mmCIF file of C-alpha atoms in Angstrom:
data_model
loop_
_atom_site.group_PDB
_atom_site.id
_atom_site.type_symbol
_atom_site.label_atom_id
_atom_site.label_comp_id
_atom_site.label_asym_id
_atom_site.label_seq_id
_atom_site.Cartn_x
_atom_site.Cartn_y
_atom_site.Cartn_z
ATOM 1 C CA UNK A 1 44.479 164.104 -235.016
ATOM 2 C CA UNK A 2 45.854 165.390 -231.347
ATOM 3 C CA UNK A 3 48.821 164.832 -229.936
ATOM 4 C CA UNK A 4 49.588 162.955 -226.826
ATOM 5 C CA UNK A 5 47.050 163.783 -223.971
ATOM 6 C CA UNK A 6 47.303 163.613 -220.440
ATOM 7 C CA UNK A 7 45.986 160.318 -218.928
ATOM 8 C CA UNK A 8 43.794 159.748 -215.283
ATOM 9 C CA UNK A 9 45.536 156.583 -214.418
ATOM 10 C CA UNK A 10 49.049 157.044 -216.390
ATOM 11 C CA UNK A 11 51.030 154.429 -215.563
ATOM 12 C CA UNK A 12 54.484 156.560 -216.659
ATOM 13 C CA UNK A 13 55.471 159.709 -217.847
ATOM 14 C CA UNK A 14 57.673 160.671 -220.923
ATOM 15 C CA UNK A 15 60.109 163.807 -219.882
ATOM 16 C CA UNK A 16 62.171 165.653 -222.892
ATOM 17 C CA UNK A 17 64.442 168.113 -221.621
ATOM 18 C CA UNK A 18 62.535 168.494 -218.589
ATOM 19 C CA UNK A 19 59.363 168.840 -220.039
ATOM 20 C CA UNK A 20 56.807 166.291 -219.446
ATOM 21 C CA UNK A 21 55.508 165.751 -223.256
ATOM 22 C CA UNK A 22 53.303 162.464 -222.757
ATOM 23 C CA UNK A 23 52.111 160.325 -220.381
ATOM 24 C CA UNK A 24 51.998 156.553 -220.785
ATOM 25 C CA UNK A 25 49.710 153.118 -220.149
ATOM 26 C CA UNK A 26 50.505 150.061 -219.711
ATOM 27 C CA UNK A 27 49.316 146.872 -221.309
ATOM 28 C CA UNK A 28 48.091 144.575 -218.497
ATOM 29 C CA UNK A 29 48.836 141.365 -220.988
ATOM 30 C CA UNK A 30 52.612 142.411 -221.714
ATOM 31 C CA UNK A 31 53.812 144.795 -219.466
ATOM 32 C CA UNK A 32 54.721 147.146 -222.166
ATOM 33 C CA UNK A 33 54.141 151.321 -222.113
ATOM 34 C CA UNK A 34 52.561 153.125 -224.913
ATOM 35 C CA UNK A 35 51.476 156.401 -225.377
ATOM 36 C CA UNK A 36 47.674 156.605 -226.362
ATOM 37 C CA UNK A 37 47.430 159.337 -228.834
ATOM 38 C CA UNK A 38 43.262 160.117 -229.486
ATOM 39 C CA UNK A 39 42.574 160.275 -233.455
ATOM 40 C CA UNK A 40 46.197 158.220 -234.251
ATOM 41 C CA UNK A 41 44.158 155.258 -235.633
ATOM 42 C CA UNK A 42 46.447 152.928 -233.629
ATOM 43 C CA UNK A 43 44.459 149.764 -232.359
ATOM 44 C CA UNK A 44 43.990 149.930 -228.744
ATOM 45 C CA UNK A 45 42.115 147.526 -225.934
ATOM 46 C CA UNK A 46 40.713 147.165 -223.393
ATOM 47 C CA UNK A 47 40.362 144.099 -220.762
ATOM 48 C CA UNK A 48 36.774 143.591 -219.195
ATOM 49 C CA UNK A 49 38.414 140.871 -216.926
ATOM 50 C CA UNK A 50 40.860 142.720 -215.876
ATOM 51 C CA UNK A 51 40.001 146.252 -216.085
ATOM 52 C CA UNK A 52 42.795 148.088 -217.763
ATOM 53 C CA UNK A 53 43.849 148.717 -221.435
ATOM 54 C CA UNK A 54 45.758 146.552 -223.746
ATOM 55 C CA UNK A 55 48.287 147.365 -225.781
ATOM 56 C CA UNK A 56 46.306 146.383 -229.063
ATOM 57 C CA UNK A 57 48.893 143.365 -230.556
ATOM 58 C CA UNK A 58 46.836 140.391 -231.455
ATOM 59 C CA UNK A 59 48.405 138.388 -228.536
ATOM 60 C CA UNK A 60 47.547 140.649 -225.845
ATOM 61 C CA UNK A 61 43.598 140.057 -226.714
ATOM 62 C CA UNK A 62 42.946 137.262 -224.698
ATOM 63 C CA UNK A 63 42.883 137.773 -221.353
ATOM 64 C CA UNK A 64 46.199 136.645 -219.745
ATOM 65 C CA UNK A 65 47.527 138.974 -216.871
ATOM 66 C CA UNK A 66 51.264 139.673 -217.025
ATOM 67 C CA UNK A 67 51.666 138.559 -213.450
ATOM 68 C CA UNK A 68 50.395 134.724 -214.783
ATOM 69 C CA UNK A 69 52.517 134.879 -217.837
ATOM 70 C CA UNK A 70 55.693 135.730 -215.119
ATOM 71 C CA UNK A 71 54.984 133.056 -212.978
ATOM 72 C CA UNK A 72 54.275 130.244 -216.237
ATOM 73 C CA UNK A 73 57.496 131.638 -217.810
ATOM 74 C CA UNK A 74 59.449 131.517 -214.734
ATOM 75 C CA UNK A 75 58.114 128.117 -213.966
ATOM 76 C CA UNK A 76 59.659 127.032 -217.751
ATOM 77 C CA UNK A 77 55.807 126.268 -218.675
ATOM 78 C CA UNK A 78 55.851 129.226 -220.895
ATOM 79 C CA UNK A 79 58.386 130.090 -223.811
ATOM 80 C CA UNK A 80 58.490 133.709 -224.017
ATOM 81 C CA UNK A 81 57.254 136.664 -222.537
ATOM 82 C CA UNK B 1 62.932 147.479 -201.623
ATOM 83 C CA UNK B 2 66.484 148.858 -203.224
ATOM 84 C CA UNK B 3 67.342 150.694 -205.534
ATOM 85 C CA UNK B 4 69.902 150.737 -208.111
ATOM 86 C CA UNK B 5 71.330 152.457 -210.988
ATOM 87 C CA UNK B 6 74.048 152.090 -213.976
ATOM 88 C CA UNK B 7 74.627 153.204 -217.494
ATOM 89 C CA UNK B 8 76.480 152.508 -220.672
ATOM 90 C CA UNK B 9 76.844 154.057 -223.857
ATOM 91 C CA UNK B 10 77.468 152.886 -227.497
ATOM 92 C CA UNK B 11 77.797 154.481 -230.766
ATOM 93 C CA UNK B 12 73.862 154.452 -232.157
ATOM 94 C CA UNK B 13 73.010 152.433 -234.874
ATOM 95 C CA UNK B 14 70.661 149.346 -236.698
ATOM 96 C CA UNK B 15 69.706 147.323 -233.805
ATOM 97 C CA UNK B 16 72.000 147.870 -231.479
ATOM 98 C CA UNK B 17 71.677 147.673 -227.936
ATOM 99 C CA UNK B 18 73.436 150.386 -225.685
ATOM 100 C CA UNK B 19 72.728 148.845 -222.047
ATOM 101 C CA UNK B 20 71.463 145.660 -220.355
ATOM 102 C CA UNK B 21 69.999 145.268 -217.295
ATOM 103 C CA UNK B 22 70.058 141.283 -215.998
ATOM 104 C CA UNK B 23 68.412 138.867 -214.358
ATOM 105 C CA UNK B 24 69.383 137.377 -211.279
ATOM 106 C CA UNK B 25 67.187 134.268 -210.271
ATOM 107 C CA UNK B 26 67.043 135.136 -207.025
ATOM 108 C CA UNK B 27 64.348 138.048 -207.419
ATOM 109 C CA UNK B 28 62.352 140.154 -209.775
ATOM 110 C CA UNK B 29 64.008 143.175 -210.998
ATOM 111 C CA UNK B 30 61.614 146.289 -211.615
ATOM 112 C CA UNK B 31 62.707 149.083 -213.693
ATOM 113 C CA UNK B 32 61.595 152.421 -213.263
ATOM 114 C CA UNK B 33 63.166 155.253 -214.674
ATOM 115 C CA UNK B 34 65.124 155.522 -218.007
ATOM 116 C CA UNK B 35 67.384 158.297 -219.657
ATOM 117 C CA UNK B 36 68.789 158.753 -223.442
ATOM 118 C CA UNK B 37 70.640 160.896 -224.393
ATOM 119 C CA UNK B 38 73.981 161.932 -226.610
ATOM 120 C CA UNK B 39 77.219 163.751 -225.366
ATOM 121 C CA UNK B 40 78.042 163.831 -229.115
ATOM 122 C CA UNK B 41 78.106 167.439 -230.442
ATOM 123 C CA UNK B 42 75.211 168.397 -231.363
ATOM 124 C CA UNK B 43 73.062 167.695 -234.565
ATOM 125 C CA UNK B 44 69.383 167.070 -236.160
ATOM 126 C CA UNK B 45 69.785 163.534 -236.025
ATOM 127 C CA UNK B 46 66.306 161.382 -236.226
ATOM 128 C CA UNK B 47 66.747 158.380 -233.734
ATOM 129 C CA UNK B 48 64.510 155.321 -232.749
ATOM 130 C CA UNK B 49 64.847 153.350 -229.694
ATOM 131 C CA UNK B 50 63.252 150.591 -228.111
ATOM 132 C CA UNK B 51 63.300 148.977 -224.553
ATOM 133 C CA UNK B 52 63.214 145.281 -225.842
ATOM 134 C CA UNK B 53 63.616 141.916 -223.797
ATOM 135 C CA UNK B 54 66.200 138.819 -224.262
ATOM 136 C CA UNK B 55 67.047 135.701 -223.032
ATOM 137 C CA UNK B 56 70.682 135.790 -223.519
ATOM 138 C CA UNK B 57 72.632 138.649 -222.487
ATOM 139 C CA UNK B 58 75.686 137.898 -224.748
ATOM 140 C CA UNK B 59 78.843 139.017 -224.410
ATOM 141 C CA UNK B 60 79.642 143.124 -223.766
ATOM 142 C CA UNK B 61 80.979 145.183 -221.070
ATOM 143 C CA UNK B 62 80.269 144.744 -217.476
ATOM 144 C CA UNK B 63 78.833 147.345 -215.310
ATOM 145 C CA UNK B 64 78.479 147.807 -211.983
ATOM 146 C CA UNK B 65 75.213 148.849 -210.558
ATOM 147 C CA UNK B 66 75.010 151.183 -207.796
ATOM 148 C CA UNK B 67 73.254 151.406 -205.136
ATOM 149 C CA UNK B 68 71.300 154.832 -204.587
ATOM 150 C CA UNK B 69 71.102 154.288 -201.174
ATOM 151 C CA UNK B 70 75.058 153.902 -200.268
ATOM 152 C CA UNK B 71 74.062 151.591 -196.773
ATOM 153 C CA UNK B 72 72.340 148.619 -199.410
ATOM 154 C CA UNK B 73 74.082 145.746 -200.632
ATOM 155 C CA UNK B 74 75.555 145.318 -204.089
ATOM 156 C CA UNK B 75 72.731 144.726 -206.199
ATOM 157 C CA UNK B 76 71.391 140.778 -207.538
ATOM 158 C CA UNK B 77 70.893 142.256 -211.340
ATOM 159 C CA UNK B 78 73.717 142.695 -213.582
ATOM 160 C CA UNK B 79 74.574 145.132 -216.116
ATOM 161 C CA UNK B 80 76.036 145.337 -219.360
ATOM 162 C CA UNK B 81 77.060 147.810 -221.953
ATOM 163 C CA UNK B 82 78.941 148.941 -225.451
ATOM 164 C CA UNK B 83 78.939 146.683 -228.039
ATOM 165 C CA UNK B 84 77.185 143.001 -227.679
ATOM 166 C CA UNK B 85 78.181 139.755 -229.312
ATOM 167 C CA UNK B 86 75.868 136.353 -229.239
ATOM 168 C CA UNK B 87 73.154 138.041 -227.562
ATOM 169 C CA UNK B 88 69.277 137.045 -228.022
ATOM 170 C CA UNK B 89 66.609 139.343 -228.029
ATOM 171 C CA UNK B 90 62.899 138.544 -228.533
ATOM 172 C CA UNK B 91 60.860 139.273 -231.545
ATOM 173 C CA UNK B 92 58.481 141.753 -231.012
ATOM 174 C CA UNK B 93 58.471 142.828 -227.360
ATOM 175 C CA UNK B 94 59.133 146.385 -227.738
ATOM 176 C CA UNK B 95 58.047 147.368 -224.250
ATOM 177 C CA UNK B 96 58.209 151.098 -224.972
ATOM 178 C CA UNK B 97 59.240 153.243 -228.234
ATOM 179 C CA UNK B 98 61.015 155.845 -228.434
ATOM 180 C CA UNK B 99 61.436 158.670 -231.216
ATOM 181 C CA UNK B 100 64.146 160.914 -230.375
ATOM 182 C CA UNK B 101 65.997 164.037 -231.602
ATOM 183 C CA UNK B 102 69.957 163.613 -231.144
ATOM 184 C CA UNK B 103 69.680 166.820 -229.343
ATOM 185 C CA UNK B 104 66.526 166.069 -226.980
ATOM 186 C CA UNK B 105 67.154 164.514 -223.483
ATOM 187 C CA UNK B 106 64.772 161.305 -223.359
ATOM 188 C CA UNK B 107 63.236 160.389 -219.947
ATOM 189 C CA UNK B 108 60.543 158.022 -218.832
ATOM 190 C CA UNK B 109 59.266 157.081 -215.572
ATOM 191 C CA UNK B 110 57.400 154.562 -214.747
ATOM 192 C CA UNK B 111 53.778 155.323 -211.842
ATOM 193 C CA UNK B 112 54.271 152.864 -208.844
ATOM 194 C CA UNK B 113 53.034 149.485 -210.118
ATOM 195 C CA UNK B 114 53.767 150.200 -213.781
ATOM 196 C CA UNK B 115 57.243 149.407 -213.808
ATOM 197 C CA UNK B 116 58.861 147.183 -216.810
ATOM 198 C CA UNK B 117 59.579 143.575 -215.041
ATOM 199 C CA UNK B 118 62.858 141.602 -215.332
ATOM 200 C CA UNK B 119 61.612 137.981 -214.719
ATOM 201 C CA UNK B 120 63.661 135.800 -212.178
ATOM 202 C CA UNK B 121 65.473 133.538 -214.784
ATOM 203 C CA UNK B 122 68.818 133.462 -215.450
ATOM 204 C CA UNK B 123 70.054 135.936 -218.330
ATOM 205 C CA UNK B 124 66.817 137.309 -219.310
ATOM 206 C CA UNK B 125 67.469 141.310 -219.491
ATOM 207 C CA UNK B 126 65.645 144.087 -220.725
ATOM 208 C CA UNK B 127 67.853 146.687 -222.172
ATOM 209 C CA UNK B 128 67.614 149.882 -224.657
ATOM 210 C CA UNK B 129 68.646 149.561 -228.132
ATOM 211 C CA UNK B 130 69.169 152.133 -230.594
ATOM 212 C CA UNK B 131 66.517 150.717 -233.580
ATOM 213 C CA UNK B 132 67.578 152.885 -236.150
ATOM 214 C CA UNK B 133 69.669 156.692 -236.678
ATOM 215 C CA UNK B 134 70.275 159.257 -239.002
ATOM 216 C CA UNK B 135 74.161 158.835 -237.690
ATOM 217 C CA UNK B 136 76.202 156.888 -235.181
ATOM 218 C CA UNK B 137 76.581 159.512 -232.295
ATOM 219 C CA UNK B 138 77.286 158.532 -229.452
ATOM 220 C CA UNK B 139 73.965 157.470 -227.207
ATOM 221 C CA UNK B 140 74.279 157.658 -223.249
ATOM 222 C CA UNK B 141 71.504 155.645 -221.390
ATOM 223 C CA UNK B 142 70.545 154.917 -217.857
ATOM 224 C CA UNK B 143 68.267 152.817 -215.979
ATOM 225 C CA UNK B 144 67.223 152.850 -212.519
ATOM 226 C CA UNK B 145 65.592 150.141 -211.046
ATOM 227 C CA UNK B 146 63.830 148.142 -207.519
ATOM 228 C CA UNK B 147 64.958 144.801 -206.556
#
């Protein structure tokens, strides 16, 4: 198993004492940063509508960009985020 | 768009949060750059913190943001810190995890377009909350964020 690797299209970067360690993605279902680790095991995936990675939860598998679930959830059509 | 900044601390512990950022329902707020870190002496202390959401920012201690750029207005988020009473946070959106050594600096920053969204509705923050420690040092955090 490897540690973190470095990332194309990072969408963030993890600093330690001035040190970048990790760089991170973001889910495009939940808005939420992870840091892919290759060989971890961790269930990752990926979009094919829109493109990007998921963060791998069972509710971010259906396709559902964040920007929708903002507007639905601002709109009080949606319960949670 | 502005940016703004503010910070709070709180002794770490089980589910505790250290700093809320909050909604105003006038516009989105966009967070973008986050510190943690301890001004406790130091020790090799095993910490775990989250940057969670809520829906109720509860009762703590009012902080106000700043503006990095002194010529912009006060800001439309809130902020709130130390220790929180009747808050709600919700289950299982952990928007990033963090495993830290009490004597490591934490920082993250976020690529343009991958910053962590406030939503425009009233008292919906995100915030930082210590998950879980090997002590209860003190835990400084900052977040910096667009509206």
């Amino acid at each position: 198993m490897g540690g973190p690797q470095a990332q194309r299209r990072a969408n963030g970067a993890i600093i330690v004492d001035g040190v970048q360690v990790a760089d991170t993605m973001q889910c495009c279902h939940c808005g939420g940063h992870f840091i892919p680790v290759r060989g971890s095991g961790t269930r990752r995936g990926f979009c094919l509508a829109c493109g990007q990675v998921t963060c791998g939860l069972p509710g971010c598998d259906e396709h559902m960009p964040f920007e929708k679930k903002l507007d639905e959830y601002e709109r009080g059509k949606r319960r949670s985020l | 768009m502005r940016r703004y900044s503010a910070d709070g601390q709180t002794a770490a512990g089980t589910n505790l949060t250290i700093l809320e950022i909050i909604a105003a329902t006038t516009t989105r707020g966009r967070i973008y750059d986050i510190l943690v870190g301890s001004d406790a002496t130091p020790a090799d202390l095993a910490g775990e913190f989250n940057l969670i959401r809520g829906t109720v920012s509860g009762t703590g201690t009012a902080v106000t943001p700043r503006a990095l750029d002194p010529a912009d207005p006060a800001a439309l988020l809130t902020a709130k810190q130390g220790t929180f009473t009747v808050q709600t946070k919700t289950a299982a959106s952990s928007l990033l995890n963090i495993g830290l050594n009490q004597r490591a600096t934490f920082r993250w920053v976020a690529a343009p377009d991958g910053e962590l969204i406030i939503p425009a509705t009233a008292d919906n923050w995100v915030g930082v909350e210590s998950i879980a420690h090997g002590g209860t040092p003190n835990i400084n955090a900052t977040i910096h964020w667009l509206e």
